[in-house]
Short mmCIF file of C-alpha atoms in Angstrom, two decimals:
data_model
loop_
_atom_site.label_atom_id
_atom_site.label_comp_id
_atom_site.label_asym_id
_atom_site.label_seq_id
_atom_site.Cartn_x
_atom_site.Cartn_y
_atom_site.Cartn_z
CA UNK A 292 58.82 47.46 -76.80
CA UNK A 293 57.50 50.32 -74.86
CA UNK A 294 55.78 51.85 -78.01
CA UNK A 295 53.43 53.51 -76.12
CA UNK A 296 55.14 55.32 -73.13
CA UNK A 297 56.88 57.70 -74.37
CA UNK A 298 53.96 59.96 -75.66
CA UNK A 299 54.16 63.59 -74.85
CA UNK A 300 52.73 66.92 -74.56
CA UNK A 301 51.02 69.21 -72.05
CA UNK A 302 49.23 66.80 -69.37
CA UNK A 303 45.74 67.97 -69.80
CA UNK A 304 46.08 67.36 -73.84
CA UNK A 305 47.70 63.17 -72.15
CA UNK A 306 44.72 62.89 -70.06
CA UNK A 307 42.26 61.93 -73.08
CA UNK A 308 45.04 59.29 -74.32
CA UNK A 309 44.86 56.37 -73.25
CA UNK A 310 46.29 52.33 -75.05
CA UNK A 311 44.93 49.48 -74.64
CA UNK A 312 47.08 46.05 -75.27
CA UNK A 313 46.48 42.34 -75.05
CA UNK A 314 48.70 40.38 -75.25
CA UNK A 315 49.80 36.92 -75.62
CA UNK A 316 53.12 35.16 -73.60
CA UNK A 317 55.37 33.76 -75.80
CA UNK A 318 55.26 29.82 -74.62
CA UNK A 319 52.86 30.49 -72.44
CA UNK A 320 49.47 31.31 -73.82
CA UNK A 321 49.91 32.00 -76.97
CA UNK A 322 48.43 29.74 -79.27
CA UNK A 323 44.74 29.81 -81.25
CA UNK A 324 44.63 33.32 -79.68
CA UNK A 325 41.61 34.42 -82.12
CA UNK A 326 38.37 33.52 -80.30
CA UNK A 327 40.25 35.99 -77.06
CA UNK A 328 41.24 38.72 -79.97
CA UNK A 329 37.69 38.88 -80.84
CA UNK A 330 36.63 39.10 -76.85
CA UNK A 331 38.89 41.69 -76.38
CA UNK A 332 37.88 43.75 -80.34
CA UNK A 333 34.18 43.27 -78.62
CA UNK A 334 34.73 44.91 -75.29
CA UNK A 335 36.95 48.14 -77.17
CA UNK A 336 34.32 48.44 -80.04
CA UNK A 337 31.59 48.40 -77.71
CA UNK A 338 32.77 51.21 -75.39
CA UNK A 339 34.05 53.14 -78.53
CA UNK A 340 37.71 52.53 -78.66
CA UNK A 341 38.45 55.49 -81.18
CA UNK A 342 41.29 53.71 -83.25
CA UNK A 343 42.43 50.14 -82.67
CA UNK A 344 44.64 47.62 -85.02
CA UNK A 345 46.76 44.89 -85.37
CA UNK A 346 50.61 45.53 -86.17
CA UNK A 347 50.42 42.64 -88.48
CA UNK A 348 47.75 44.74 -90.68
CA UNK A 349 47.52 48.10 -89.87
CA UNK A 350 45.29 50.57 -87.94
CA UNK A 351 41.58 50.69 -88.38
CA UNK A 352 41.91 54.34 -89.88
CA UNK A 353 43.00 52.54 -92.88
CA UNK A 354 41.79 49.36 -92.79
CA UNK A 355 37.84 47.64 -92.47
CA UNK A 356 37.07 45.76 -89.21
CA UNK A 357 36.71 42.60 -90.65
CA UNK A 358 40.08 42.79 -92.48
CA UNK A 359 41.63 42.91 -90.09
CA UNK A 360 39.71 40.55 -88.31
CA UNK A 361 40.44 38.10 -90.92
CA UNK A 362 44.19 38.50 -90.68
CA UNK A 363 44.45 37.82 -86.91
CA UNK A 364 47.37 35.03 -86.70
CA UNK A 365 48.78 33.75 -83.18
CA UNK A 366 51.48 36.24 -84.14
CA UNK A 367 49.20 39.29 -84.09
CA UNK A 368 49.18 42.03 -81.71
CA UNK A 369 45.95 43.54 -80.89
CA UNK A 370 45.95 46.93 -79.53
CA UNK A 371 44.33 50.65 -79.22
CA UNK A 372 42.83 53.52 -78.19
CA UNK A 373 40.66 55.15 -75.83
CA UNK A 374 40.10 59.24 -75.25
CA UNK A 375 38.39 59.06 -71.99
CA UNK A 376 38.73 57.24 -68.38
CA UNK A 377 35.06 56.10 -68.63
CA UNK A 378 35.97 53.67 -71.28
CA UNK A 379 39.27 52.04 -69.65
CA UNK A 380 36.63 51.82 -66.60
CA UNK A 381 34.26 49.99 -68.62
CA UNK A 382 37.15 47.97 -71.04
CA UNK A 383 38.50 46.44 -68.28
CA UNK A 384 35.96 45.20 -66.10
CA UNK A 385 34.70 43.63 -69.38
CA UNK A 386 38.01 41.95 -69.30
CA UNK A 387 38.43 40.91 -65.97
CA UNK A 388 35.16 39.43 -66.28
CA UNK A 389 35.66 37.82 -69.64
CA UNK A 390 39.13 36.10 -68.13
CA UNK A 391 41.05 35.47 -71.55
CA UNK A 392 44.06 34.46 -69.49
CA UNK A 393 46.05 37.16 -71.53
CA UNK A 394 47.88 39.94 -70.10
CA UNK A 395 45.92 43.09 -70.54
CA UNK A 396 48.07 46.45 -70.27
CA UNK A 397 46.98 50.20 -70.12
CA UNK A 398 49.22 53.50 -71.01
CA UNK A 399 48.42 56.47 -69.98
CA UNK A 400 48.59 59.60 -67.06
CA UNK A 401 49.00 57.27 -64.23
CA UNK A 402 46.53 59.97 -62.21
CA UNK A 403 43.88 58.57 -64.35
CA UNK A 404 44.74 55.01 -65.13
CA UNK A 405 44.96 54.34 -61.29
CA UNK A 406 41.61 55.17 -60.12
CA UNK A 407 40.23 53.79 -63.36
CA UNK A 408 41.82 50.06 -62.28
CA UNK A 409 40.30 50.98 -58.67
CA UNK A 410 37.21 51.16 -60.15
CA UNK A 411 37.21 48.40 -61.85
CA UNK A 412 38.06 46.55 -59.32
CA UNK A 413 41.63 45.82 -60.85
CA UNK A 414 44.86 44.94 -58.81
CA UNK A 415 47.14 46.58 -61.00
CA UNK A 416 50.92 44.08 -61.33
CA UNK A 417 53.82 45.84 -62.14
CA UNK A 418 54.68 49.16 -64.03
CA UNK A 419 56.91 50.73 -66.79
CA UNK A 420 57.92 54.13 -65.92
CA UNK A 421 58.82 57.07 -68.95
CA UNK A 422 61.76 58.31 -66.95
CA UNK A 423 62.09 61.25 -70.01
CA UNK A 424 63.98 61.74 -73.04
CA UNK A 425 68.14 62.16 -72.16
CA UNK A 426 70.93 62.87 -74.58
CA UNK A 427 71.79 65.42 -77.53
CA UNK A 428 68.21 67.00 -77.38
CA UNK A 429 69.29 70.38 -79.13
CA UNK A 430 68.63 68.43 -82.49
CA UNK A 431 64.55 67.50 -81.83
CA UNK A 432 61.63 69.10 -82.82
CA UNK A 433 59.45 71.07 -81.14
CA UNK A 434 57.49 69.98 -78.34
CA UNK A 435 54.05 70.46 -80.59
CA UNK A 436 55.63 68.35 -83.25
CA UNK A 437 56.65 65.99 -80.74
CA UNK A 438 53.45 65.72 -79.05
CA UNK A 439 52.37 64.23 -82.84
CA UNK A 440 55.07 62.25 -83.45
CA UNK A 441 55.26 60.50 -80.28
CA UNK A 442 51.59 58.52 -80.63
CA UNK A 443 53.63 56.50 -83.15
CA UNK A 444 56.33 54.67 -80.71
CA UNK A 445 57.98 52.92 -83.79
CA UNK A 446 58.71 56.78 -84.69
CA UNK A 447 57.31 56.29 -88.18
CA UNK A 448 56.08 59.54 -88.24
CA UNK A 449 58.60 62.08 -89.76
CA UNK A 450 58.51 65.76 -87.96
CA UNK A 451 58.68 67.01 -91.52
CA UNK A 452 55.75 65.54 -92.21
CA UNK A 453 54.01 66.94 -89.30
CA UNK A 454 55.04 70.15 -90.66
CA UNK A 455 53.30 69.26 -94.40
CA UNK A 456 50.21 68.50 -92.23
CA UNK A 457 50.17 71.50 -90.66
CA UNK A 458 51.04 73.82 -93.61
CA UNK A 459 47.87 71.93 -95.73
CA UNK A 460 45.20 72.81 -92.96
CA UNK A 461 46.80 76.52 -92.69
CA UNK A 462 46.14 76.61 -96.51
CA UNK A 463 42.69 75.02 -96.33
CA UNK A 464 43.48 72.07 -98.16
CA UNK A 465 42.76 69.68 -95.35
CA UNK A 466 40.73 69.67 -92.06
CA UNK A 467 42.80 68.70 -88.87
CA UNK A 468 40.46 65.57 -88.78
CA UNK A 469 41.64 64.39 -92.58
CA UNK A 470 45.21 65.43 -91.37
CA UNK A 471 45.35 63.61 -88.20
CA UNK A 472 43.85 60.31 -90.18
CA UNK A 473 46.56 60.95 -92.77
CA UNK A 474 49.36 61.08 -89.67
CA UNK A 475 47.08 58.31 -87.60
CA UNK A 476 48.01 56.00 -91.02
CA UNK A 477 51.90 56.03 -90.48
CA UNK A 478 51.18 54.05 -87.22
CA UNK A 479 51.22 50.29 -87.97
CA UNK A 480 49.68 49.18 -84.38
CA UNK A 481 46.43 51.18 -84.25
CA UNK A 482 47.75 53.00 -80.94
CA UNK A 483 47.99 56.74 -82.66
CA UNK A 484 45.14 58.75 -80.89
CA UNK A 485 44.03 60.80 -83.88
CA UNK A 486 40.95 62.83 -81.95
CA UNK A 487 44.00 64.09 -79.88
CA UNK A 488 46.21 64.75 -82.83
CA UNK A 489 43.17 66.93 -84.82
CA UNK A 490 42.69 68.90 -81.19
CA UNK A 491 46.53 69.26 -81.27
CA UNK A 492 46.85 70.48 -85.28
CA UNK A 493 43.47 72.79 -84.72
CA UNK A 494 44.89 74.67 -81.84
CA UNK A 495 48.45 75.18 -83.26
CA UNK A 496 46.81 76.75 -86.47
CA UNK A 497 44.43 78.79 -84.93
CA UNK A 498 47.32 80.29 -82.60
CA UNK A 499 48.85 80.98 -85.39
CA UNK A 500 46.47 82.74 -87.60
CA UNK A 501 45.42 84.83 -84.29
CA UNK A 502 48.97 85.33 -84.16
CA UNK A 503 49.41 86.88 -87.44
CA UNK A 504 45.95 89.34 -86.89
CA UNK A 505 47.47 90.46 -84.43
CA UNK A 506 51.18 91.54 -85.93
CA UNK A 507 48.77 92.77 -89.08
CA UNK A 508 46.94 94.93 -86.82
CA UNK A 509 50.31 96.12 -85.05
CA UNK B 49 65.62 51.70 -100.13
CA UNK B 50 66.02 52.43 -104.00
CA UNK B 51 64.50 55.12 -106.58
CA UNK B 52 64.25 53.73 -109.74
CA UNK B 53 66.06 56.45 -112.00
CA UNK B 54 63.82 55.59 -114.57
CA UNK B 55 59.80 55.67 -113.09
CA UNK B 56 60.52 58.89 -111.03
CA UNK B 57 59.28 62.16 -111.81
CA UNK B 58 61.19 64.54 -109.89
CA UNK B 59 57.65 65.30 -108.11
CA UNK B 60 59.50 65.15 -104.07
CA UNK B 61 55.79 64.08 -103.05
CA UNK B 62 57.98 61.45 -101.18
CA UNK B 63 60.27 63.79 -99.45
CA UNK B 64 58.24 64.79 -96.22
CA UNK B 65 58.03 60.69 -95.33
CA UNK B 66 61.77 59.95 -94.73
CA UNK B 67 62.07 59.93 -90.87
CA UNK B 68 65.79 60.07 -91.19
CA UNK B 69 65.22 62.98 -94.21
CA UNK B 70 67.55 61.01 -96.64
CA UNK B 71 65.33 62.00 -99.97
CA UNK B 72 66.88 64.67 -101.48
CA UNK B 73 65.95 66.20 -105.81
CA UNK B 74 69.42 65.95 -107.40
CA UNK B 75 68.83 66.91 -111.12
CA UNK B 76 65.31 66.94 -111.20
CA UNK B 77 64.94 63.09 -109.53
CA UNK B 78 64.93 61.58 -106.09
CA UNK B 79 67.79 60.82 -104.29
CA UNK B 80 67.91 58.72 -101.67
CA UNK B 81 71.18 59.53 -99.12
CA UNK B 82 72.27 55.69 -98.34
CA UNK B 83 74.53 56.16 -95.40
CA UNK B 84 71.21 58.15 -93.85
CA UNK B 85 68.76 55.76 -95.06
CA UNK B 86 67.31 53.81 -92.06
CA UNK B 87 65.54 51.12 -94.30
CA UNK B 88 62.04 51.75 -92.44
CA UNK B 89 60.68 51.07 -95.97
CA UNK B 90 57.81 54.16 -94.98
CA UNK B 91 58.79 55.06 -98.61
CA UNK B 92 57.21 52.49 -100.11
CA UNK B 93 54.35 51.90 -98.23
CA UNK B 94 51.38 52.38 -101.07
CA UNK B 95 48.59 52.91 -98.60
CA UNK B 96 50.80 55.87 -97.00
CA UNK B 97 53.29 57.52 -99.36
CA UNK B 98 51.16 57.54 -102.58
CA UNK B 99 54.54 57.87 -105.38
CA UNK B 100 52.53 58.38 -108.57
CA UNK B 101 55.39 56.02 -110.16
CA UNK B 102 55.62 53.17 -108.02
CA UNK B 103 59.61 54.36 -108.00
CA UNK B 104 61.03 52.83 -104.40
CA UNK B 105 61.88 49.50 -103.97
CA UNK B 106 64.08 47.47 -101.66
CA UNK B 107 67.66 46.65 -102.64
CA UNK B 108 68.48 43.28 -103.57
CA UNK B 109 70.62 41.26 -101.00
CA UNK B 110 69.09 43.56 -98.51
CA UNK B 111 68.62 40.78 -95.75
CA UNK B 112 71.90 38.98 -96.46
CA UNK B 113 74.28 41.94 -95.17
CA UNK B 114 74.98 43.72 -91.84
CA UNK B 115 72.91 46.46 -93.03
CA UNK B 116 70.13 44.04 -92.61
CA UNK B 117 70.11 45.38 -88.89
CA UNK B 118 68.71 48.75 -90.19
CA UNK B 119 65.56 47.12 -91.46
CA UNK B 120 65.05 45.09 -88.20
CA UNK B 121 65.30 47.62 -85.98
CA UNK B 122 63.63 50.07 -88.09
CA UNK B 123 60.39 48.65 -89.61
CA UNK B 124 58.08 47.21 -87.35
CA UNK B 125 56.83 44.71 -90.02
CA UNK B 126 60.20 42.72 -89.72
CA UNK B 127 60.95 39.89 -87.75
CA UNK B 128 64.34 39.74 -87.23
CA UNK B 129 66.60 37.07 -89.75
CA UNK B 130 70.10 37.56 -88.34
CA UNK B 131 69.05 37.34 -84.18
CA UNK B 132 65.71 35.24 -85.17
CA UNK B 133 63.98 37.26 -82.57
CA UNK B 134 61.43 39.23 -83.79
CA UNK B 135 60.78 42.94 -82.73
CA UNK B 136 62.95 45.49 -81.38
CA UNK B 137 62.67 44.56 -77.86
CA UNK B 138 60.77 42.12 -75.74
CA UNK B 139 57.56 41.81 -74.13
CA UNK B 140 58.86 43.63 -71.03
CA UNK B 141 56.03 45.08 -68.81
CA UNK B 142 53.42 43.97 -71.00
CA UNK B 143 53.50 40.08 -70.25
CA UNK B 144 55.41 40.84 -66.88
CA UNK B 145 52.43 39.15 -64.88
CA UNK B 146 53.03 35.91 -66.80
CA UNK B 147 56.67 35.78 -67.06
CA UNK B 148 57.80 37.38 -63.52
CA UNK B 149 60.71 39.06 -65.51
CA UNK B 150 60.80 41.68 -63.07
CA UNK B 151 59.68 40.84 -59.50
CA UNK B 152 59.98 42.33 -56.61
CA UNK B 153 63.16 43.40 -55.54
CA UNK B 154 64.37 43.89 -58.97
CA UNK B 155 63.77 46.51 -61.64
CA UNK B 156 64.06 46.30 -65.56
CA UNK B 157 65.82 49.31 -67.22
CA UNK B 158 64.99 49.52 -70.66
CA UNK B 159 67.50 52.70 -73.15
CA UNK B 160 65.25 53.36 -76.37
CA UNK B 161 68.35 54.33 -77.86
CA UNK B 162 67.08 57.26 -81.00
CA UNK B 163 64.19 57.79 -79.71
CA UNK B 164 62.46 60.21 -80.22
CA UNK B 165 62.84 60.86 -83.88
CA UNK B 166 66.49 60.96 -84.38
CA UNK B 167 67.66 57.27 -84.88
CA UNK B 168 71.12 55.93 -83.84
CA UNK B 169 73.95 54.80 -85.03
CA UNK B 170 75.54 51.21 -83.93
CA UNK B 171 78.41 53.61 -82.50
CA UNK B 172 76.29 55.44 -80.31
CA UNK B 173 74.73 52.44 -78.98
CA UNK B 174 77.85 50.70 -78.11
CA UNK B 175 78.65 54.14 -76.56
CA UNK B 176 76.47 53.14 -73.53
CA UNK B 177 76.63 49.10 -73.66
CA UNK B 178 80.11 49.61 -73.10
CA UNK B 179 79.79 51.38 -70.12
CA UNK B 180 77.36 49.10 -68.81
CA UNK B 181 79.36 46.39 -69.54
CA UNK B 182 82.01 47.91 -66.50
CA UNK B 183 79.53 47.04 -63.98
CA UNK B 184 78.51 43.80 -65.18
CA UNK B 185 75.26 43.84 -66.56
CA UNK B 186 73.98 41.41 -67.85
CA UNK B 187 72.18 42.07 -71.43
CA UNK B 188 68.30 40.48 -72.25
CA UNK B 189 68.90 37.44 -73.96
CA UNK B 190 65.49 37.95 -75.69
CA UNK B 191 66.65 41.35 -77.31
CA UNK B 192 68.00 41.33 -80.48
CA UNK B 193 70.74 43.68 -79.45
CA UNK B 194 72.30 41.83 -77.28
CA UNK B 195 72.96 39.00 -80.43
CA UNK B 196 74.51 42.02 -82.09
CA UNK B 197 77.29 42.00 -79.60
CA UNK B 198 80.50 40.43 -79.80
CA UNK B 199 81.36 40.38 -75.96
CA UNK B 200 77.78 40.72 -73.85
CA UNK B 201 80.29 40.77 -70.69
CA UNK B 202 81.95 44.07 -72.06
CA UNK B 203 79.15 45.25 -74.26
CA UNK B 204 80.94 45.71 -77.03
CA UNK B 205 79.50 45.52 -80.74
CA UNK B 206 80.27 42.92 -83.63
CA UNK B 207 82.73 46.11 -85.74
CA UNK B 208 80.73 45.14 -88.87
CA UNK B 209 78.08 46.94 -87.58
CA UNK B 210 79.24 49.64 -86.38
CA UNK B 211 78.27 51.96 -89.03
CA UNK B 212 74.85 51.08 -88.98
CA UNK B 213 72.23 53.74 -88.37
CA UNK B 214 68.65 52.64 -87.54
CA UNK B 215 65.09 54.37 -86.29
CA UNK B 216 65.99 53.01 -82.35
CA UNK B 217 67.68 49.85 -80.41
CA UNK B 218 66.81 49.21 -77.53
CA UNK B 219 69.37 48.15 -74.78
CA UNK B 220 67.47 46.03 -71.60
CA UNK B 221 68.44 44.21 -68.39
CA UNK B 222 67.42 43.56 -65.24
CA UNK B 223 69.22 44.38 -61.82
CA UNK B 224 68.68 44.25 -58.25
CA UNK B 225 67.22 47.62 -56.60
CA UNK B 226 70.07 48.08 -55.06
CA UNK B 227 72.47 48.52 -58.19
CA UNK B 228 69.97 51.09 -59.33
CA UNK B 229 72.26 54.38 -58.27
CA UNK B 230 75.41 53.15 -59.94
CA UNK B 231 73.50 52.18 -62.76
CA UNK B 232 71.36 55.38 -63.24
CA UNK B 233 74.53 57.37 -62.94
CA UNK B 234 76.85 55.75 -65.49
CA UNK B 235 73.61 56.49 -68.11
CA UNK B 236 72.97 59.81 -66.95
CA UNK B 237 77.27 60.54 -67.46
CA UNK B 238 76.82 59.04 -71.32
CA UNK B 239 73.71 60.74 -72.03
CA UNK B 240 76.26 63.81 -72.03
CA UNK B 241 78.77 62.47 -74.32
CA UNK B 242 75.65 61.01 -77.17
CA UNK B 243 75.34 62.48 -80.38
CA UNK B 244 71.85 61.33 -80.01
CA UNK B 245 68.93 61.00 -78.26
CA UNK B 246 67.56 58.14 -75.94
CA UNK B 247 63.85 57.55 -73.97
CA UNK B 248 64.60 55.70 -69.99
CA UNK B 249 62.27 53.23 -69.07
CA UNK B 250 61.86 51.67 -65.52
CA UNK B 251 59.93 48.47 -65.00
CA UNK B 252 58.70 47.99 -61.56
CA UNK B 253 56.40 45.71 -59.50
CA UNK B 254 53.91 47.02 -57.44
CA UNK B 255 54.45 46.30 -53.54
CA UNK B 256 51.52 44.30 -52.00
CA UNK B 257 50.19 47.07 -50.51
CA UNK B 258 50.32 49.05 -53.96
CA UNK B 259 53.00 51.18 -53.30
CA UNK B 260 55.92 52.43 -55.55
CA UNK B 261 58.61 53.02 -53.30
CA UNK B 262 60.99 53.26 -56.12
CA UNK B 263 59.49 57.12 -57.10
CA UNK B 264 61.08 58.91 -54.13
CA UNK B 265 64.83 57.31 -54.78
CA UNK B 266 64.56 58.30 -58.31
CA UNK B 267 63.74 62.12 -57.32
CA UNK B 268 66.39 62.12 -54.62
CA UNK B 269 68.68 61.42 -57.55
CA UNK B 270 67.30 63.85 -59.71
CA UNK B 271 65.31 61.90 -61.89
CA UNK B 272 61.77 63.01 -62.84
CA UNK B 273 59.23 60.55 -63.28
CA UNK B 274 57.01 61.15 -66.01
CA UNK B 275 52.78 61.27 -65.30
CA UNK B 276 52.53 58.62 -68.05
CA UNK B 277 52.96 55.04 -67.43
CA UNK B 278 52.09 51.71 -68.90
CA UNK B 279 50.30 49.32 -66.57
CA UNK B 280 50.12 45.58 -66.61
CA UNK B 281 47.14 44.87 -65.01
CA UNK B 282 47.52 41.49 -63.76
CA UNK B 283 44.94 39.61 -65.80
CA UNK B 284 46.89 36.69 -67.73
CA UNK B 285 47.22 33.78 -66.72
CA UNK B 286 49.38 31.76 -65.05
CA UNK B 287 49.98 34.85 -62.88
CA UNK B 288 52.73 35.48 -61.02
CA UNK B 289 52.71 36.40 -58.02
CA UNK B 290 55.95 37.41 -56.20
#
């Protein structure tokens, strides 16, 4: 549960992340949910959603659309990603019109998501707050590493992996694109933003190498 | 998970994957640390960790122990065989306009217990059930945690599992608003006695008039609400509407 909300970082970097979910009620309305997967795989593809997948198959950074398309089961879970408000604008009043009858569900900076729903002419139900991260927290990473990590919400992605990433685009072995795809691949559910993750990696290594000019020229 | 001795090469390509950084080179082979071992399986997932040996594999018996409760509430692929509830958690917010688990008057608290990144142990967790369990909550019957414990009234843990260690478990209920202080404050006074980490979550229903009149309370008791949120939207059907 709550995959999604705990996703952190500086708030400018959150406000081009955004999930989308449907989802089916257990006893309710979930059975022969296919024909509404594919409604709701339409209205994401055709405003761009930038990473989307099933949990049952894996995230379209690693998989084809129609294999995972194939695989959709009444137990699947149908979910992704969106970098900009325009597209939860348009997603959802392609939804609302649509009327699948399955609960549709948006993460994201609720300064954005809000007016979004209000444009779409969305009554937004009820809400799951992040009320932050509590406990030992000497022992986590840093917050850049945590910024990466936390687009997986299972936590699949190790911090020490983060740290391989970033050490192979310092050396020039990788781009931050082929990095973040490599990072986006841990995440089983198709929710990891990876345009946001390459922004993230490319920034912390350019710092860096500025950094290190500048104690060279010192 | 397993190495076998025999297929691998001492390369440590897989090290970097572990989330709870049990792969260790003893002697010029992989090690996996068992105690540490979650049982994600992110090892051996081909399309992700690329071992030129095909070395990991899952232990037999695996499923038929109590450290079967690793794997459930570690890899997401897992439905779980011991609670026969699959997932980590339950729908919560996300179907909340269908099921009316949390209407108005009422809030759903949700402790992603390990997250982020530093997994729990069984001991932790029944760390805070416990003191739940002294103001009666009463644990989600849809969670697979709550099958794991031997007395839901006190919150305590079966002891067989004790010792298990997994990537998160997530402890949920619902309460009145009103039991919200008490509540907040008995997990704000664990939080400082945790060896580990844990997110908060807060499920709330919007008032008819849209408002969140739950935001001020929190910051009166100190409690930041985060920007980010995850919205149910109100589009499935049967809706409900109190």
């Amino acid at each position: 549960m709550t995959h999604s909300l705990h996703r952190s970082g500086p708030i400018e970097s959150q406000k081009k992340d955004f999930n989308w979910f449907m989802y089916q009620t257990k006893g309710v309305n979930d059975v022969n949910i296919k024909p509404k997967a594919l409604e709701f795989i339409a209205a994401a593809e055709a405003v761009g959603s930038e990473n989307w997948g099933d949990v049952k198959s894996g995230p379209r950074t690693q998989y084809k659309t129609e294999e995972i398309i194939d695989r959709i089961t009444d137990k699947s879970r149908i979910r992704g990603v969106f970098t900009k408000r325009e597209q939860v604008v348009e997603f959802l009043k392609i939804m609302k019109e649509k009327d699948t009858g399955l609960s549709v569900v948006i993460t994201g900076v609720l300064s954005e998501v809000l007016p979004a729903c209000e444009e779409a002419e969305v009554t937004p139900h009820s809400i799951n707050y992040s009320l932050g991260v509590w406990g030992k927290k000497d022992n986590l990473p840093d917050d850049t590493t945590l910024s990466i990590t936390t687009m997986c919400g299972h936590h699949m992605i190790p911090p020490k992996y983060v740290e391989h990433m970033m050490d192979q685009v310092k050396k020039g072995r990788l781009t931050a694109d082929e990095a973040a795809i490599k990072l986006a691949n841990f995440c089983y559910c198709g929710i990891y933003n990876q345009v946001r993750c390459s922004d993230i990696i490319s920034k912390t290594v350019n710092e860096a190498a500025e950094k290190e000019v500048a104690s060279t020229k010192e | 998970m397993r190495i076998d001795q025999e297929k691998c090469s001492g390369c440590g390509i897989c090290i970097p994957y572990c989330p709870a950084n049990a792969i260790t080179i003893v002697n010029k082979k992989a090690q996996i640390d068992e105690d540490a071992c979650f049982e994600c399986g992110n090892c051996s997932r081909i399309r992700v960790v690329r071992c030129p040996k095909k070395a990991f594999f899952e232990q037999p018996g695996l499923y038929e122990g109590t450290r079967a409760a690793r794997k459930f509430f570690s890899d997401p692929m897992t439905t779980h065989s011991v609670t026969k509830i699959p997932g980590r958690g339950t729908e919560e917010v996300k179907t909340n306009d269908v099921t009316g688990r949390v209407v108005r008057g009422q809030i759903g608290i949700a402790i992603e217990m390990g997250r982020p990144c530093l997994g729990t142990s069984m001991e932790q967790v029944e760390k805070m059930t416990s003191a739940l369990g002294t103001l009666g909550i009463e644990f989600e019957e849809m969670n697979p945690l709550t099958h794991l414990m031997d007395d839901r009234e006190k919150g305590t843990i079966k002891p067989e599992y004790m010792n298990e260690k997994m990537v998160s478990a997530i402890i949920e209920f619902g309460i009145p608003v009103s039991q919200m202080v008490p509540v907040i404050n008995v997990i704000k006074d664990v939080a400082n006695k945790l060896d580990t980490v844990f997110s908060l979550d807060m499920i709330y229903r919007f008032e008819e008039d849209g408002s969140l009149p739950i935001v001020p309370v929190l910051e009166d008791m100190g409690i930041r609400v985060r920007k980010n949120s995850k919205v149910n939207l109100g589009l499935g059907r049967p809706v409900v509407t109190r």
